[in-house]
mmCIF file of C-alpha atoms in Angstrom:
data_model
loop_
_atom_site.group_PDB
_atom_site.id
_atom_site.type_symbol
_atom_site.label_atom_id
_atom_site.label_comp_id
_atom_site.label_asym_id
_atom_site.label_seq_id
_atom_site.Cartn_x
_atom_site.Cartn_y
_atom_site.Cartn_z
ATOM 1 C CA MET A 1488 13.439 4.685 -15.610
ATOM 2 C CA SER A 1489 10.684 3.014 -17.689
ATOM 3 C CA PRO A 1490 7.482 4.773 -18.496
ATOM 4 C CA ASN A 1491 5.473 2.462 -16.176
ATOM 5 C CA LEU A 1492 7.828 3.059 -13.244
ATOM 6 C CA ARG A 1493 7.686 6.847 -13.965
ATOM 7 C CA THR A 1494 3.917 6.804 -14.012
ATOM 8 C CA PHE A 1495 3.819 4.953 -10.687
ATOM 9 C CA ALA A 1496 6.281 7.461 -9.209
ATOM 10 C CA ILE A 1497 4.172 10.340 -10.415
ATOM 11 C CA ILE A 1498 1.083 8.781 -8.837
ATOM 12 C CA CYS A 1499 2.924 8.462 -5.489
ATOM 13 C CA CYS A 1500 4.086 12.076 -5.680
ATOM 14 C CA VAL A 1501 0.565 13.322 -6.344
ATOM 15 C CA ALA A 1502 -0.839 11.289 -3.490
ATOM 16 C CA LEU A 1503 1.935 12.679 -1.239
ATOM 17 C CA LEU A 1504 0.970 16.255 -2.267
ATOM 18 C CA ALA A 1505 -2.675 15.474 -1.600
ATOM 19 C CA LEU A 1506 -2.017 14.044 1.837
ATOM 20 C CA ASN A 1507 0.163 16.956 2.852
ATOM 21 C CA SER A 1508 -2.329 19.397 1.547
ATOM 22 C CA ALA A 1509 -5.189 17.668 3.491
ATOM 23 C CA SER A 1510 -3.010 17.750 6.659
ATOM 24 C CA LEU A 1511 -3.046 21.619 6.565
ATOM 25 C CA PHE A 1512 -6.779 21.756 7.177
ATOM 26 C CA ALA A 1513 -8.019 22.032 10.789
ATOM 27 C CA PHE A 1514 -10.151 18.911 10.693
ATOM 28 C CA ALA A 1515 -7.103 16.903 9.889
ATOM 29 C CA ASN A 1516 -5.154 17.737 13.063
ATOM 30 C CA GLN A 1517 -6.486 14.785 14.983
ATOM 31 C CA PHE A 1518 -5.446 12.493 12.152
ATOM 32 C CA HIS A 1519 -1.860 13.898 11.874
ATOM 33 C CA LEU A 1520 -0.303 10.506 12.773
ATOM 34 C CA TYR A 1521 -2.430 8.757 10.111
ATOM 35 C CA PHE A 1522 -1.492 11.254 7.456
ATOM 36 C CA LEU A 1523 2.157 10.869 8.449
ATOM 37 C CA GLY A 1524 1.960 7.164 8.197
ATOM 38 C CA ALA A 1525 0.408 7.210 4.764
ATOM 39 C CA CYS A 1526 3.055 9.738 3.608
ATOM 40 C CA LEU A 1527 5.717 7.269 4.897
ATOM 41 C CA VAL A 1528 4.182 4.489 2.986
ATOM 42 C CA LEU A 1529 4.191 6.471 -0.332
ATOM 43 C CA ALA A 1530 7.716 7.729 0.221
ATOM 44 C CA LEU A 1531 8.898 4.120 0.745
ATOM 45 C CA ALA A 1532 7.086 3.022 -2.329
ATOM 46 C CA LEU A 1533 8.942 5.741 -4.232
ATOM 47 C CA LEU A 1534 12.108 4.387 -2.614
ATOM 48 C CA ALA A 1535 11.263 0.930 -3.893
ATOM 49 C CA VAL A 1536 10.793 2.305 -7.348
ATOM 50 C CA ILE A 1537 14.266 3.863 -7.256
ATOM 51 C CA LEU A 1538 15.874 0.626 -5.890
ATOM 52 C CA VAL A 1539 14.367 -1.639 -8.394
ATOM 53 C CA SER A 1540 14.575 0.646 -11.439
ATOM 54 C CA PRO A 1541 17.245 -0.855 -13.770
ATOM 55 C CA GLY A 1542 19.998 1.346 -15.093
ATOM 56 C CA LYS A 1543 20.161 2.345 -18.692
ATOM 57 C CA ALA A 1544 22.062 -0.089 -20.787
ATOM 58 C CA PRO A 1545 24.838 1.199 -22.925
ATOM 59 C CA GLU A 1546 24.119 1.722 -26.604
ATOM 60 C CA PRO A 1547 25.329 -1.148 -28.793
ATOM 61 C CA GLU A 1548 28.091 -0.438 -31.281
ATOM 62 C CA HIS A 1549 26.348 -2.179 -34.212
ATOM 63 C CA PRO A 1550 25.003 -0.114 -37.097
ATOM 64 C CA LYS A 1551 21.380 0.851 -36.631
ATOM 65 C CA ALA A 1552 19.892 -1.598 -39.044
ATOM 66 C CA GLU A 1553 21.855 -4.531 -37.490
ATOM 67 C CA ALA A 1554 21.018 -3.358 -33.872
ATOM 68 C CA ALA A 1555 17.321 -3.235 -34.805
ATOM 69 C CA LYS A 1556 17.493 -6.934 -35.774
ATOM 70 C CA LEU A 1557 19.442 -7.820 -32.642
ATOM 71 C CA MET A 1558 17.409 -5.914 -29.954
ATOM 72 C CA PRO A 1559 14.313 -7.817 -28.690
ATOM 73 C CA VAL A 1560 10.934 -6.076 -28.520
ATOM 74 C CA PRO A 1561 10.529 -4.981 -24.854
ATOM 75 C CA ALA A 1562 7.474 -6.424 -22.943
ATOM 76 C CA ALA A 1563 4.769 -4.133 -21.508
ATOM 77 C CA GLY A 1564 6.363 -4.381 -18.009
ATOM 78 C CA ASN A 1565 9.541 -5.974 -16.644
ATOM 79 C CA GLN A 1566 10.008 -7.978 -13.596
ATOM 80 C CA ALA A 1567 11.079 -5.065 -11.384
ATOM 81 C CA GLU A 1568 7.903 -3.210 -12.295
ATOM 82 C CA ALA A 1569 5.766 -6.308 -11.468
ATOM 83 C CA GLU A 1570 7.430 -6.391 -8.043
ATOM 84 C CA VAL A 1571 6.607 -2.769 -7.424
ATOM 85 C CA VAL A 1572 3.023 -3.525 -8.252
ATOM 86 C CA GLY A 1573 3.214 -6.543 -6.057
ATOM 87 C CA PHE A 1574 4.249 -4.460 -3.066
ATOM 88 C CA LEU A 1575 1.440 -1.970 -3.810
ATOM 89 C CA ALA A 1576 -0.886 -4.937 -3.836
ATOM 90 C CA THR A 1577 0.358 -5.952 -0.460
ATOM 91 C CA LEU A 1578 -0.335 -2.461 0.863
ATOM 92 C CA GLN A 1579 -3.756 -2.697 -0.589
ATOM 93 C CA GLU A 1580 -4.473 -6.176 0.825
ATOM 94 C CA ARG A 1581 -3.137 -5.504 4.256
ATOM 95 C CA GLY A 1582 -4.114 -1.822 4.827
ATOM 96 C CA ARG A 1583 -6.613 -0.957 1.957
ATOM 97 C CA LEU A 1584 -4.157 1.847 0.947
ATOM 98 C CA VAL A 1585 -5.276 2.120 -2.703
ATOM 99 C CA ASP A 1586 -9.027 2.224 -1.604
ATOM 100 C CA PHE A 1587 -8.234 4.950 0.891
ATOM 101 C CA LEU A 1588 -6.211 7.168 -1.517
ATOM 102 C CA MET A 1589 -8.587 6.673 -4.486
ATOM 103 C CA GLU A 1590 -11.709 7.432 -2.441
ATOM 104 C CA ASP A 1591 -13.209 10.981 -2.197
ATOM 105 C CA ILE A 1592 -13.005 11.426 1.587
ATOM 106 C CA THR A 1593 -14.569 14.843 1.431
ATOM 107 C CA THR A 1594 -18.036 13.202 1.553
ATOM 108 C CA TYR A 1595 -17.298 11.542 4.910
ATOM 109 C CA ASP A 1596 -17.191 12.983 8.383
ATOM 110 C CA ASN A 1597 -14.154 13.098 10.630
ATOM 111 C CA ALA A 1598 -15.049 9.939 12.555
ATOM 112 C CA GLN A 1599 -15.417 7.862 9.341
ATOM 113 C CA VAL A 1600 -12.147 9.220 7.960
ATOM 114 C CA GLY A 1601 -10.441 8.447 11.323
ATOM 115 C CA ALA A 1602 -11.735 4.833 11.371
ATOM 116 C CA ALA A 1603 -10.564 4.282 7.851
ATOM 117 C CA ALA A 1604 -7.178 5.819 8.526
ATOM 118 C CA ARG A 1605 -6.664 3.412 11.488
ATOM 119 C CA VAL A 1606 -7.116 0.504 9.219
ATOM 120 C CA VAL A 1607 -4.670 1.897 6.681
ATOM 121 C CA HIS A 1608 -2.116 2.734 9.369
ATOM 122 C CA GLU A 1609 -2.193 -0.673 11.087
ATOM 123 C CA GLY A 1610 -2.178 -2.745 7.896
ATOM 124 C CA CYS A 1611 0.433 -0.720 6.038
ATOM 125 C CA LYS A 1612 2.686 -0.584 9.066
ATOM 126 C CA ALA A 1613 2.655 -4.382 9.299
ATOM 127 C CA ALA A 1614 3.495 -4.696 5.557
ATOM 128 C CA LEU A 1615 6.326 -2.184 5.863
ATOM 129 C CA ARG A 1616 7.845 -4.148 8.713
ATOM 130 C CA GLU A 1617 7.533 -7.334 6.720
ATOM 131 C CA HIS A 1618 9.288 -6.015 3.554
ATOM 132 C CA PHE A 1619 11.569 -3.220 4.769
ATOM 133 C CA GLN A 1620 14.173 -3.028 7.649
ATOM 134 C CA ILE A 1621 13.291 0.533 8.746
ATOM 135 C CA ARG A 1622 14.980 2.512 11.451
ATOM 136 C CA SER A 1623 15.463 6.175 12.252
ATOM 137 C CA VAL A 1624 18.448 8.218 10.982
ATOM 138 C CA ARG A 1625 18.949 9.732 14.471
ATOM 139 C CA GLU A 1626 18.053 7.925 17.745
ATOM 140 C CA GLU A 1627 17.782 11.134 19.874
ATOM 141 C CA SER A 1628 14.294 12.509 20.755
ATOM 142 C CA GLU A 1629 12.937 15.385 18.533
ATOM 143 C CA GLY A 1630 13.918 18.677 20.141
ATOM 144 C CA SER A 1631 17.252 17.397 21.268
ATOM 145 C CA SER A 1632 20.559 19.170 20.359
ATOM 146 C CA VAL A 1633 22.481 17.182 17.860
ATOM 147 C CA THR A 1634 25.823 17.513 15.967
ATOM 148 C CA ILE A 1635 26.217 16.639 12.310
ATOM 149 C CA PRO A 1636 29.744 15.597 11.440
ATOM 150 C CA VAL A 1637 31.735 16.588 8.446
ATOM 151 C CA GLY A 1638 31.234 14.297 5.461
ATOM 152 C CA TYR A 1639 27.606 13.313 6.441
ATOM 153 C CA ALA A 1640 25.441 11.418 4.027
ATOM 154 C CA ALA A 1641 23.565 14.203 2.037
ATOM 155 C CA ASP A 1642 20.450 12.020 1.584
ATOM 156 C CA GLU A 1643 20.094 11.459 5.392
ATOM 157 C CA TYR A 1644 19.943 15.087 6.453
ATOM 158 C CA ARG A 1645 18.102 18.204 5.359
ATOM 159 C CA LEU A 1646 19.699 21.264 6.986
ATOM 160 C CA ILE A 1647 17.348 24.247 7.569
ATOM 161 C CA GLY A 1648 17.981 27.678 9.093
ATOM 162 C CA ASN A 1649 21.361 29.470 9.092
ATOM 163 C CA ILE A 1650 23.899 27.230 7.240
ATOM 164 C CA ARG A 1651 27.524 28.396 7.196
ATOM 165 C CA GLY A 1652 30.786 26.660 6.306
ATOM 166 C CA ALA A 1653 31.274 22.975 5.686
ATOM 167 C CA GLY A 1654 30.513 21.589 9.178
ATOM 168 C CA PRO A 1655 30.361 20.119 11.588
ATOM 169 C CA PHE A 1656 26.932 21.531 12.292
ATOM 170 C CA SER A 1657 25.108 21.775 15.574
ATOM 171 C CA GLY A 1658 21.349 22.350 15.853
ATOM 172 C CA THR A 1659 17.983 21.073 17.054
ATOM 173 C CA LEU A 1660 16.533 17.869 15.824
ATOM 174 C CA VAL A 1661 13.142 18.622 14.198
ATOM 175 C CA HIS A 1662 12.537 15.079 12.719
ATOM 176 C CA ARG A 1663 14.529 11.896 13.335
ATOM 177 C CA GLY A 1664 14.331 10.845 9.730
ATOM 178 C CA TRP A 1665 13.822 7.322 8.336
ATOM 179 C CA LYS A 1666 16.006 4.975 6.353
ATOM 180 C CA THR A 1667 15.805 1.336 5.304
ATOM 181 C CA GLU A 1668 18.805 -1.208 5.591
ATOM 182 C CA GLY A 1669 17.085 -3.914 3.624
ATOM 183 C CA VAL A 1670 14.346 -4.470 1.093
ATOM 184 C CA LYS A 1671 12.512 -7.687 0.390
ATOM 185 C CA LEU A 1672 9.866 -6.978 -2.190
ATOM 186 C CA PRO A 1673 7.404 -9.806 -2.967
ATOM 187 C CA ARG A 1674 8.372 -12.091 -5.798
ATOM 188 C CA ILE A 1675 5.836 -12.076 -8.623
ATOM 189 C CA VAL A 1676 5.222 -14.916 -11.017
ATOM 190 C CA ARG A 1677 4.189 -13.289 -14.293
ATOM 191 C CA VAL A 1678 1.102 -14.806 -15.646
ATOM 192 C CA ASP A 1679 1.065 -12.708 -18.667
ATOM 193 C CA PRO A 1680 4.395 -11.157 -19.685
ATOM 194 C CA ASP A 1681 2.659 -8.576 -21.875
ATOM 195 C CA ARG A 1682 1.011 -6.776 -18.980
ATOM 196 C CA LEU A 1683 1.570 -5.924 -15.357
ATOM 197 C CA PRO A 1684 -0.336 -7.810 -12.708
ATOM 198 C CA ALA A 1685 -3.495 -6.235 -11.119
ATOM 199 C CA ILE A 1686 -3.086 -4.494 -7.785
ATOM 200 C CA ALA A 1687 -6.391 -5.991 -6.541
ATOM 201 C CA PRO A 1688 -8.821 -8.184 -8.407
ATOM 202 C CA ALA A 1689 -12.369 -6.981 -9.059
ATOM 203 C CA GLU A 1690 -14.667 -8.972 -6.722
ATOM 204 C CA VAL A 1691 -17.913 -10.240 -8.242
ATOM 205 C CA GLU A 1692 -20.646 -12.010 -6.317
ATOM 206 C CA LEU A 1693 -22.435 -14.540 -8.434
ATOM 207 C CA LYS A 1694 -26.214 -15.191 -8.190
#
C-alpha cells in the first residue's frame, strides 16, 4: 500500500475510533443511527482503499545500477489514490462528511449535532447507493437464531461467545453485517499528475 493510501486509511481508522468513542456518551444515544451510518461510510471508504490498492510488483532481476535507470520516478499519487480521493469528495459534496468529521462538535448542543448528522446521513447514504452495491450478509432479523455452515467466509462473520469445534455453529444474530457486490468509484481526470486532487475547493467570495 502506498504512503498516501496508508495515510488515508489511518485517518479513516482514527475517525472510526472517534465516532465509536462518542457513541459511548449518554448524549449520543439519540444519534445512534447517525453514528452508525457515519461508521459505515468510513468502513466502506477503508474497503475502497483495500480494493483499489495495487499489489506490490515483483523486484526486477536487473543489477541495481541498471534497474535505477529503467525504473521511472513515481508520481506523488497514482490513479487509484486519486479515485479514493474522488469518492471522499463525493461524500463531502453529497453529505458534508469531511466538514462533519473535522468540526469540533463539542461546542454545539444536541439539537445542532442531530441536524448536522441528518444531513450527513442522507447525503452519504445516497452516495453509497450510487457507487456501491451493498446488501446485508444475513437476511434474518437481528435477534433471530441462525446457523453458520462449515467453510463459511471468515471475513463475513465474527463469532463471539463460546466457540468450540469447526462448525457448523448455531447462535443468535447480533448484527446482520454488510458486504458489497460491486464498486464503481468516480473516474478522476488528473489535472496535475504530481499531486492528488482536492477533496473540496476553498470557496472565496469576491468583492
